């Protein structure tokens, strides 16, 4: 196969736009195809970008904008449902702080930068099939149209269609038994700038921090036997969701104070929280996966967007430096798989501790002082993940 010159990217989320920017920088011409008929910028809530994600986003030229748009998070405080603190960690002081940023702001920033760099976004194109030929790959869309390029990059999220096209027997995303919600209120007295508060409540997990606009951002994970997709959850009246959240967190401090101040219209349901088991195949022929389509760790890792950005940049480096898609995809998988699978496995374990019930909660509180002295050291907890750096100029080789 000859050097890759053109790429179709399926999906205009964080992974799709970072891949587009990185490919442009690598001298490859990408086009982004998105299922929605307009930029999907109405996705609610803030997400956390870790230092490793900020580094990857710096490679595609948006590092300074993150300082402007995101608020720094330098410390994490863990409490039980009664407000009693059982853990506190300073983030690594020699690294830039994590940043809380509105997902909509990040997606818009990346898209506008990509468009300014000459990337074309095409909306209303839901990929349904792809045909691999010796000279290229043709994607077919639900509206009957098609497009061709040298390679096809599936950045189409945790419920990826491209993943199924690569491997029809690929495992599907697994429901964690929890639904996710987020929102923002004006109640700054329950928090202080730069601190992420995490609480193992009586019947749910609750997090809050001062957001980029000075208000308190919060998220809640509550257990539910029934997985509900985000689209379905958004059709339920927000009043019903808010009442349910208030019931679940009725005994939790400070969740109940925060939720008392919340307005129904500010509650954003994320739907079922899912994680993706390791995939047997990341690529086949001229198709390859990136972002949540390839690796979607539990949100408890705070790493989904950061790993998606890392992978998108590394894929572009591999396509820049290696002759042909097969060599590039193989090197990309070799480079990325061990790291993302380790982080996902650690997050899956942490996920199980999110709604531990009264006995486990008490145990966690009692064991916390010992754990703080041993395993819960910031360098040990965050070092291997947060210190990852990408050297864009370093040439990728097949070894
Ligand atoms: C509740 C929650 C909280 C989170 N918090 C954090 C956090 O704090 N920090 C963090 O780093 N990560 C967090 N994450 C994870 C993070 O949001 C994701 O890892 C990241 O957004 C992945 O981006 P993506 O581009 O791979 O996928 P997506 O954002 O899902 O984008 C996929 C895009 O593909 C499009 N698409 C889908 N199918 C097709 C198709 N067939 N054809 C064309 N287009 C298609 C979709 O419309 C969408 O625009 C969280 C996730 C959840 C659910």
Short mmCIF file of C-alpha atoms and ligand atoms in Angstrom, two decimals:
data_model
loop_
_atom_site.label_atom_id
_atom_site.label_comp_id
_atom_site.label_asym_id
_atom_site.label_seq_id
_atom_site.Cartn_x
_atom_site.Cartn_y
_atom_site.Cartn_z
CA UNK A 1 0.00 0.00 0.00
CA UNK A 2 1.23 3.50 -0.74
CA UNK A 3 1.30 6.44 1.64
CA UNK A 4 -2.14 7.49 2.88
CA UNK A 5 -3.24 10.87 1.49
CA UNK A 6 -6.96 11.14 2.27
CA UNK A 7 -9.11 10.03 5.23
CA UNK A 8 -12.82 9.86 6.01
CA UNK A 9 -13.49 10.41 9.70
CA UNK A 10 -16.85 9.10 10.92
CA UNK A 11 -18.11 11.19 13.85
CA UNK A 12 -17.47 14.81 14.84
CA UNK A 13 -17.01 14.35 18.60
CA UNK A 14 -13.75 15.05 20.41
CA UNK A 15 -11.93 12.07 18.83
CA UNK A 16 -13.12 12.95 15.30
CA UNK A 17 -12.09 16.60 15.45
CA UNK A 18 -8.72 15.93 17.16
CA UNK A 19 -8.00 13.28 14.52
CA UNK A 20 -8.91 15.79 11.79
CA UNK A 21 -6.57 18.44 13.20
CA UNK A 22 -3.71 15.97 13.71
CA UNK A 23 -4.09 14.46 10.22
CA UNK A 24 -4.03 17.96 8.72
CA UNK A 25 -0.80 18.60 10.61
CA UNK A 26 0.54 15.29 9.25
CA UNK A 27 -0.19 16.40 5.66
CA UNK A 28 -3.20 14.11 5.14
CA UNK A 29 -6.53 15.45 3.89
CA UNK A 30 -9.43 14.48 6.19
CA UNK A 31 -13.20 14.91 5.72
CA UNK A 32 -15.51 14.46 8.71
CA UNK A 33 -18.92 12.81 8.28
CA UNK A 34 -21.41 13.27 11.15
CA UNK A 35 -24.77 11.53 11.62
CA UNK A 36 -26.48 14.58 13.15
CA UNK A 37 -27.74 17.15 10.69
CA UNK A 38 -25.89 19.95 12.53
CA UNK A 39 -22.87 20.24 14.83
CA UNK A 40 -23.72 18.13 17.94
CA UNK A 41 -22.83 20.93 20.36
CA UNK A 42 -25.83 20.71 22.69
CA UNK A 43 -24.23 17.96 24.78
CA UNK A 44 -24.47 19.11 28.38
CA UNK A 45 -22.18 19.30 31.33
CA UNK A 46 -18.49 19.75 31.95
CA UNK A 47 -15.83 17.12 31.57
CA UNK A 48 -12.39 16.92 33.09
CA UNK A 49 -9.29 17.06 30.93
CA UNK A 50 -6.27 15.51 32.62
CA UNK A 51 -2.67 16.74 32.01
CA UNK A 52 -2.09 13.93 29.47
CA UNK A 53 -5.17 15.00 27.48
CA UNK A 54 -4.14 18.66 27.68
CA UNK A 55 -0.73 17.67 26.30
CA UNK A 56 -2.34 15.83 23.35
CA UNK A 57 -4.63 18.78 22.66
CA UNK A 58 -1.59 21.05 22.77
CA UNK A 59 -0.13 19.07 19.86
CA UNK A 60 -3.11 20.08 17.69
CA UNK A 61 -2.75 23.74 18.72
CA UNK A 62 -5.56 24.35 21.22
CA UNK A 63 -3.53 24.27 24.48
CA UNK A 64 -3.80 28.01 25.17
CA UNK A 65 -7.55 27.99 24.53
CA UNK A 66 -8.03 25.36 27.23
CA UNK A 67 -6.55 27.79 29.76
CA UNK A 68 -9.10 30.39 28.68
CA UNK A 69 -12.14 28.09 28.57
CA UNK A 70 -11.48 25.61 31.37
CA UNK A 71 -11.11 26.06 35.13
CA UNK A 72 -8.11 24.43 36.85
CA UNK A 73 -8.63 21.52 39.27
CA UNK A 74 -5.66 20.96 41.60
CA UNK A 75 -7.04 18.82 44.41
CA UNK A 76 -9.50 15.96 44.89
CA UNK A 77 -11.37 15.52 48.19
CA UNK A 78 -13.29 12.32 48.94
CA UNK A 79 -16.06 12.14 51.51
CA UNK A 80 -18.68 9.68 52.67
CA UNK A 81 -22.37 10.56 52.39
CA UNK A 82 -22.28 12.34 55.75
CA UNK A 83 -19.71 14.87 54.60
CA UNK A 84 -16.84 13.19 56.50
CA UNK A 85 -13.61 13.35 54.58
CA UNK A 86 -11.70 10.10 54.07
CA UNK A 87 -9.23 11.03 51.36
CA UNK A 88 -7.56 14.11 49.91
CA UNK A 89 -4.99 14.28 47.10
CA UNK A 90 -3.06 17.16 45.67
CA UNK A 91 -2.62 16.64 41.92
CA UNK A 92 0.99 16.37 40.77
CA UNK A 93 2.44 19.85 41.35
CA UNK A 94 4.98 19.77 38.50
CA UNK A 95 2.24 19.14 35.89
CA UNK A 96 -0.32 21.60 34.54
CA UNK A 97 -3.56 21.18 36.50
CA UNK A 98 -6.51 19.22 35.11
CA UNK A 99 -9.14 21.46 33.55
CA UNK A 100 -12.91 21.32 33.86
CA UNK A 101 -14.38 22.45 30.55
CA UNK A 102 -17.85 22.49 29.05
CA UNK A 103 -18.06 19.65 26.56
CA UNK A 104 -19.94 21.91 24.14
CA UNK A 105 -17.15 24.54 24.33
CA UNK A 106 -14.45 21.94 23.66
CA UNK A 107 -16.28 20.38 20.71
CA UNK A 108 -16.97 23.79 19.18
CA UNK A 109 -13.37 24.93 19.65
CA UNK A 110 -11.97 21.80 17.99
CA UNK A 111 -14.39 21.97 15.09
CA UNK A 112 -13.79 25.66 14.43
CA UNK A 113 -10.02 25.11 14.48
CA UNK A 114 -10.33 22.17 12.12
CA UNK A 115 -12.55 24.13 9.73
CA UNK A 116 -10.10 27.03 9.85
CA UNK A 117 -7.37 24.54 8.89
CA UNK A 118 -9.42 23.54 5.85
CA UNK A 119 -11.19 20.40 7.13
CA UNK A 120 -14.64 19.83 5.62
CA UNK A 121 -17.50 18.68 7.91
CA UNK A 122 -20.50 17.00 6.28
CA UNK A 123 -23.65 16.63 8.41
CA UNK A 124 -26.61 14.27 8.11
CA UNK A 125 -24.36 11.37 7.03
CA UNK A 126 -24.87 8.27 9.15
CA UNK A 127 -22.47 5.58 7.95
CA UNK A 128 -24.15 2.20 7.50
CA UNK A 129 -21.70 0.18 5.38
CA UNK A 130 -18.20 0.27 3.91
CA UNK A 131 -16.52 -1.51 1.03
CA UNK A 132 -12.78 -2.03 1.08
CA UNK A 133 -11.12 -2.07 -2.36
CA UNK A 134 -7.46 -2.30 -3.39
CA UNK A 135 -7.40 1.48 -4.17
CA UNK A 136 -9.53 2.91 -1.40
CA UNK A 137 -12.56 2.50 0.82
CA UNK A 138 -16.11 3.59 0.04
CA UNK A 139 -18.48 4.47 2.88
CA UNK A 140 -22.24 4.26 2.31
CA UNK A 141 -24.52 6.53 4.28
CA UNK A 142 -28.15 6.10 5.40
CA UNK A 143 -29.32 8.83 3.02
CA UNK A 144 -28.09 6.84 0.01
CA UNK A 145 -24.95 8.90 -0.60
CA UNK A 146 -21.39 7.56 -0.51
CA UNK A 147 -17.80 8.82 -0.26
CA UNK A 148 -14.35 7.36 -0.92
CA UNK A 149 -10.91 7.91 0.63
CA UNK A 150 -7.67 6.05 1.29
CA UNK A 151 -8.72 5.17 4.86
CA UNK A 152 -11.82 5.31 7.06
CA UNK A 153 -11.45 6.27 10.73
CA UNK A 154 -14.31 5.27 13.03
CA UNK A 155 -14.63 8.04 15.64
CA UNK A 156 -18.31 7.24 16.09
CA UNK A 157 -18.44 6.76 19.84
CA UNK A 158 -19.17 3.96 22.26
CA UNK A 159 -21.99 2.50 20.13
CA UNK A 160 -19.82 2.58 17.01
CA UNK A 161 -21.12 1.27 13.69
CA UNK A 162 -17.59 1.18 12.25
CA UNK A 163 -16.58 -1.21 15.06
CA UNK A 164 -19.27 -3.62 13.82
CA UNK A 165 -18.15 -3.16 10.21
CA UNK A 166 -14.58 -4.06 11.22
CA UNK A 167 -15.64 -7.03 13.33
CA UNK A 168 -19.30 -8.09 13.36
CA UNK A 169 -18.70 -10.13 16.53
CA UNK A 170 -16.97 -7.29 18.44
CA UNK A 171 -18.18 -7.00 22.04
CA UNK A 172 -20.77 -4.34 22.71
CA UNK A 173 -20.60 -1.66 25.39
CA UNK A 174 -21.57 -3.06 28.80
CA UNK A 175 -24.05 -1.32 31.10
CA UNK A 176 -22.51 -0.58 34.52
CA UNK A 177 -25.86 -0.60 36.33
CA UNK A 178 -25.72 3.18 36.79
CA UNK A 179 -27.37 6.18 35.17
CA UNK A 180 -25.46 9.46 34.93
CA UNK A 181 -26.76 13.02 35.41
CA UNK A 182 -25.10 16.39 35.49
CA UNK A 183 -25.98 20.03 36.03
CA UNK A 184 -24.95 23.38 37.45
CA UNK A 185 -26.32 25.57 40.24
CA UNK A 186 -25.38 28.83 41.92
CA UNK A 187 -24.21 27.65 45.36
CA UNK A 188 -20.49 28.47 45.54
CA UNK A 189 -20.41 28.13 49.35
CA UNK A 190 -20.48 24.31 49.06
CA UNK A 191 -17.14 24.29 47.27
CA UNK A 192 -13.95 26.22 46.65
CA UNK A 193 -12.22 26.89 43.33
CA UNK A 194 -9.75 24.25 42.15
CA UNK A 195 -11.19 21.36 44.18
CA UNK A 196 -13.02 18.28 42.88
CA UNK A 197 -15.28 16.81 45.58
CA UNK A 198 -16.31 13.17 45.26
CA UNK A 199 -18.81 11.61 47.66
CA UNK A 200 -19.79 7.98 48.13
CA UNK A 201 -23.36 8.71 49.16
CA UNK A 202 -25.81 6.36 50.85
CA UNK A 203 -27.42 5.27 47.57
CA UNK A 204 -25.50 7.08 44.86
CA UNK A 205 -22.21 8.72 43.91
CA UNK A 206 -21.99 12.51 43.75
CA UNK A 207 -19.29 14.89 42.51
CA UNK A 208 -19.13 18.67 42.45
CA UNK A 209 -16.67 21.48 41.67
CA UNK A 210 -16.66 25.19 40.83
CA UNK A 211 -17.04 25.38 37.07
CA UNK A 212 -15.62 27.69 34.46
CA UNK A 213 -18.51 30.19 34.93
CA UNK A 214 -18.16 30.33 38.75
CA UNK A 215 -21.24 28.17 39.43
CA UNK A 216 -21.19 24.73 41.03
CA UNK A 217 -21.12 21.89 38.52
CA UNK A 218 -22.28 18.52 39.75
CA UNK A 219 -22.77 14.98 38.55
CA UNK A 220 -24.60 12.07 40.07
CA UNK A 221 -24.48 8.35 39.36
CA UNK A 222 -27.45 6.38 40.63
CA UNK A 223 -28.17 2.67 40.32
CA UNK A 224 -30.92 1.47 38.01
CA UNK A 225 -31.77 -2.06 36.85
CA UNK A 226 -32.87 -0.66 33.52
CA UNK A 227 -30.31 0.92 31.16
CA UNK A 228 -31.81 4.05 29.57
CA UNK A 229 -30.17 5.62 26.53
CA UNK A 230 -29.40 9.35 26.64
CA UNK A 231 -32.01 10.11 23.96
CA UNK A 232 -34.68 8.23 25.95
CA UNK A 233 -33.61 9.84 29.24
CA UNK A 234 -33.90 13.29 27.65
CA UNK A 235 -37.54 12.57 26.74
CA UNK A 236 -38.43 12.05 30.44
CA UNK A 237 -39.62 15.20 32.25
CA UNK A 238 -36.63 16.86 34.01
CA UNK A 239 -38.90 17.38 37.08
CA UNK A 240 -39.17 13.61 37.46
CA UNK A 241 -35.41 13.15 37.21
CA UNK A 242 -34.71 15.93 39.70
CA UNK A 243 -37.22 14.48 42.19
CA UNK A 244 -35.61 11.07 41.85
CA UNK A 245 -32.12 12.49 42.39
CA UNK A 246 -33.34 14.39 45.45
CA UNK A 247 -34.79 11.17 46.88
CA UNK A 248 -31.59 9.18 46.21
CA UNK A 249 -29.38 11.85 47.78
CA UNK A 250 -31.84 12.90 50.53
CA UNK A 251 -29.36 11.88 53.28
CA UNK A 252 -26.17 12.96 51.48
CA UNK A 253 -24.15 16.05 52.33
CA UNK A 254 -23.68 18.31 50.38
CA UNK A 255 -25.57 16.63 47.50
CA UNK A 256 -28.94 17.44 48.98
CA UNK A 257 -28.06 21.16 49.39
CA UNK A 258 -26.84 21.33 45.79
CA UNK A 259 -29.90 19.49 44.42
CA UNK A 260 -32.25 21.66 46.50
CA UNK A 261 -30.97 24.64 44.53
CA UNK A 262 -31.14 22.89 41.14
CA UNK A 263 -33.78 23.84 38.59
CA UNK A 264 -35.31 21.02 36.49
CA UNK A 265 -34.25 22.65 33.21
CA UNK A 266 -30.60 22.58 34.33
CA UNK A 267 -30.54 18.81 34.92
CA UNK A 268 -28.86 16.97 32.05
CA UNK A 269 -29.40 13.19 31.88
CA UNK A 270 -26.44 11.35 30.30
CA UNK A 271 -28.33 8.04 30.37
CA UNK A 272 -26.83 4.62 30.99
CA UNK A 273 -23.15 4.64 31.91
CA UNK A 274 -21.43 2.07 29.76
CA UNK A 275 -17.91 0.73 29.44
CA UNK A 276 -16.36 -1.07 26.52
CA UNK A 277 -14.64 -4.43 27.08
CA UNK A 278 -11.26 -4.87 25.30
CA UNK A 279 -11.77 -5.37 21.57
CA UNK A 280 -10.18 -8.26 19.67
CA UNK A 281 -9.66 -6.00 16.60
CA UNK A 282 -8.96 -2.27 16.32
CA UNK A 283 -8.62 -2.27 12.53
CA UNK A 284 -9.26 -4.29 9.42
CA UNK A 285 -8.24 -3.44 5.87
CA UNK A 286 -8.53 0.33 5.51
CA UNK A 287 -10.77 0.86 8.55
CA UNK A 288 -9.54 1.74 12.05
CA UNK A 289 -11.11 2.89 15.34
CA UNK A 290 -10.28 5.85 17.57
CA UNK A 291 -11.74 7.35 20.78
CA UNK A 292 -14.71 5.74 22.54
CA UNK A 293 -15.26 3.51 19.50
CA UNK A 294 -11.97 1.73 20.37
CA UNK A 295 -11.66 2.25 24.13
CA UNK A 296 -14.26 3.74 26.46
CA UNK A 297 -13.16 3.56 30.10
CA UNK A 298 -15.66 4.17 32.89
CA UNK A 299 -16.25 7.92 33.45
CA UNK A 300 -14.81 7.38 36.95
CA UNK A 301 -11.36 7.42 35.27
CA UNK A 302 -11.90 11.00 34.05
CA UNK A 303 -9.88 9.82 31.04
CA UNK A 304 -12.30 9.21 28.14
CA UNK A 305 -11.72 12.50 26.34
CA UNK A 306 -8.02 12.60 27.25
CA UNK A 307 -7.34 9.09 25.91
CA UNK A 308 -9.45 9.81 22.83
CA UNK A 309 -7.25 12.86 22.13
CA UNK A 310 -4.02 10.91 22.72
CA UNK A 311 -5.12 8.11 20.37
CA UNK A 312 -6.22 10.52 17.64
CA UNK A 313 -2.81 12.25 17.66
CA UNK A 314 -0.87 8.97 17.75
CA UNK A 315 -2.88 7.55 14.86
CA UNK A 316 -1.98 10.61 12.78
CA UNK A 317 1.73 10.19 13.64
CA UNK A 318 1.61 6.54 12.54
CA UNK A 319 -0.13 7.43 9.25
CA UNK A 320 2.43 10.19 8.66
CA UNK A 321 5.51 8.05 9.23
CA UNK A 322 4.73 4.52 8.06
CA UNK A 323 4.23 3.31 4.49
CA UNK A 324 0.58 2.37 4.02
CA UNK A 325 -2.42 1.87 6.26
CA UNK A 326 -1.61 -1.66 7.47
CA UNK A 327 1.79 -0.77 8.91
CA UNK A 328 0.39 2.44 10.41
CA UNK A 329 -2.64 0.78 12.01
CA UNK A 330 -0.53 -2.07 13.44
CA UNK A 331 1.93 0.39 14.98
CA UNK A 332 -0.95 2.51 16.32
CA UNK A 333 -2.60 -0.46 18.02
CA UNK A 334 0.73 -1.63 19.47
CA UNK A 335 1.41 1.83 20.84
CA UNK A 336 -2.02 2.42 22.35
CA UNK A 337 -3.60 -0.86 23.43
CA UNK A 338 -1.58 -1.62 26.61
CA UNK A 339 -2.04 1.90 27.98
CA UNK A 340 -5.79 2.27 27.36
CA UNK A 341 -6.60 -1.27 28.54
CA UNK A 342 -4.70 -0.80 31.80
CA UNK A 343 -6.50 2.49 32.51
CA UNK A 344 -9.88 0.94 31.61
CA UNK A 345 -9.27 -2.08 33.87
CA UNK A 346 -8.30 0.14 36.82
CA UNK A 347 -11.37 2.31 36.22
CA UNK A 348 -13.68 -0.73 36.04
CA UNK A 349 -12.47 -1.74 39.51
CA UNK A 350 -12.98 1.78 40.86
CA UNK A 351 -16.45 1.83 39.32
CA UNK A 352 -17.55 -1.04 41.52
CA UNK A 353 -16.83 1.05 44.62
CA UNK A 354 -19.09 3.90 43.54
CA UNK A 355 -22.30 2.91 45.33
CA UNK A 356 -20.91 0.53 47.91
CA UNK A 357 -23.76 0.36 50.45
CA UNK A 358 -23.47 0.98 54.20
CA UNK A 359 -21.10 -1.88 55.17
CA UNK A 360 -18.56 -1.22 52.42
CA UNK A 361 -18.82 2.53 53.01
CA UNK A 362 -17.90 2.07 56.67
CA UNK A 363 -15.03 -0.23 55.73
CA UNK A 364 -13.72 2.27 53.18
CA UNK A 365 -13.79 5.01 55.81
CA UNK A 366 -11.99 2.84 58.38
CA UNK A 367 -9.36 1.68 55.93
CA UNK A 368 -8.79 5.13 54.45
CA UNK A 369 -5.97 6.23 56.82
CA UNK A 370 -3.99 3.06 56.01
CA UNK A 371 -4.71 3.40 52.30
CA UNK A 372 -3.60 7.04 52.35
CA UNK A 373 -0.20 6.04 53.70
CA UNK A 374 0.25 3.19 51.20
CA UNK A 375 -1.56 2.96 47.86
CA UNK A 376 -3.28 6.36 47.63
CA UNK A 377 -0.12 8.36 46.98
CA UNK A 378 -0.71 11.00 44.25
CA UNK A 379 2.36 9.93 42.25
CA UNK A 380 1.25 6.32 42.36
CA UNK A 381 -2.37 7.14 41.56
CA UNK A 382 -1.89 9.74 38.84
CA UNK A 383 1.76 9.57 37.72
CA UNK A 384 1.65 6.86 35.03
CA UNK A 385 -1.55 8.25 33.51
CA UNK A 386 -1.00 12.00 33.80
CA UNK A 387 2.69 12.07 32.84
CA UNK A 388 2.13 10.66 29.34
CA UNK A 389 3.59 13.01 26.72
CA UNK A 390 3.53 12.89 22.92
CA UNK A 391 6.60 13.93 20.97
CA UNK A 392 5.04 14.95 17.66
CA UNK A 393 8.39 15.33 15.91
CA UNK A 394 9.67 11.89 16.86
CA UNK A 395 9.43 9.49 13.91
CA UNK A 396 7.34 6.34 14.41
CA UNK A 397 9.03 3.13 13.29
CA UNK A 398 7.60 -0.36 12.84
CA UNK A 399 9.34 -1.52 15.98
C1 LIG B 1 -21.40 10.81 32.07
C2 LIG B 1 -20.06 10.90 31.41
C3 LIG B 1 -19.09 11.71 31.99
C4 LIG B 1 -17.81 11.77 31.40
N1 LIG B 1 -16.85 12.53 31.98
C5 LIG B 1 -15.62 12.58 31.45
C6 LIG B 1 -14.59 13.35 32.05
O1 LIG B 1 -14.77 14.01 33.06
N2 LIG B 1 -13.35 13.35 31.45
C7 LIG B 1 -13.12 12.65 30.29
O2 LIG B 1 -11.98 12.69 29.80
N3 LIG B 1 -14.08 11.93 29.70
C8 LIG B 1 -15.31 11.87 30.24
N4 LIG B 1 -16.29 11.13 29.66
C9 LIG B 1 -15.96 10.41 28.42
C10 LIG B 1 -15.88 11.33 27.22
O3 LIG B 1 -17.04 12.10 27.13
C11 LIG B 1 -15.71 10.50 25.95
O4 LIG B 1 -14.65 9.59 26.15
C12 LIG B 1 -15.37 11.36 24.76
O5 LIG B 1 -16.34 12.35 24.56
C13 LIG B 1 -15.27 10.45 23.52
O6 LIG B 1 -15.41 11.15 22.38
P1 LIG B 1 -15.63 10.42 20.98
O7 LIG B 1 -15.41 11.49 19.99
O8 LIG B 1 -14.84 9.18 20.91
O9 LIG B 1 -17.15 9.94 20.98
P2 LIG B 1 -18.51 10.79 20.95
O10 LIG B 1 -18.38 12.03 21.73
O11 LIG B 1 -19.58 9.82 21.34
O12 LIG B 1 -18.71 11.21 19.43
C14 LIG B 1 -19.14 10.31 18.44
C15 LIG B 1 -19.75 11.09 17.30
O13 LIG B 1 -20.04 10.16 16.23
C16 LIG B 1 -21.33 10.41 15.72
N5 LIG B 1 -21.82 9.15 15.15
C17 LIG B 1 -22.23 8.05 15.83
N6 LIG B 1 -22.58 7.07 14.96
C18 LIG B 1 -22.38 7.57 13.71
C19 LIG B 1 -22.54 7.03 12.40
N7 LIG B 1 -23.00 5.77 12.19
N8 LIG B 1 -22.22 7.81 11.33
C20 LIG B 1 -21.77 9.09 11.51
N9 LIG B 1 -21.60 9.64 12.74
C21 LIG B 1 -21.89 8.89 13.84
C22 LIG B 1 -22.12 10.88 16.94
O14 LIG B 1 -23.28 11.61 16.56
C23 LIG B 1 -21.08 11.74 17.66
O15 LIG B 1 -21.09 13.08 17.22
C24 LIG B 1 -17.55 11.04 30.21
C25 LIG B 1 -18.55 10.26 29.62
C26 LIG B 1 -19.79 10.19 30.22
C27 LIG B 1 -20.86 9.32 29.58
#
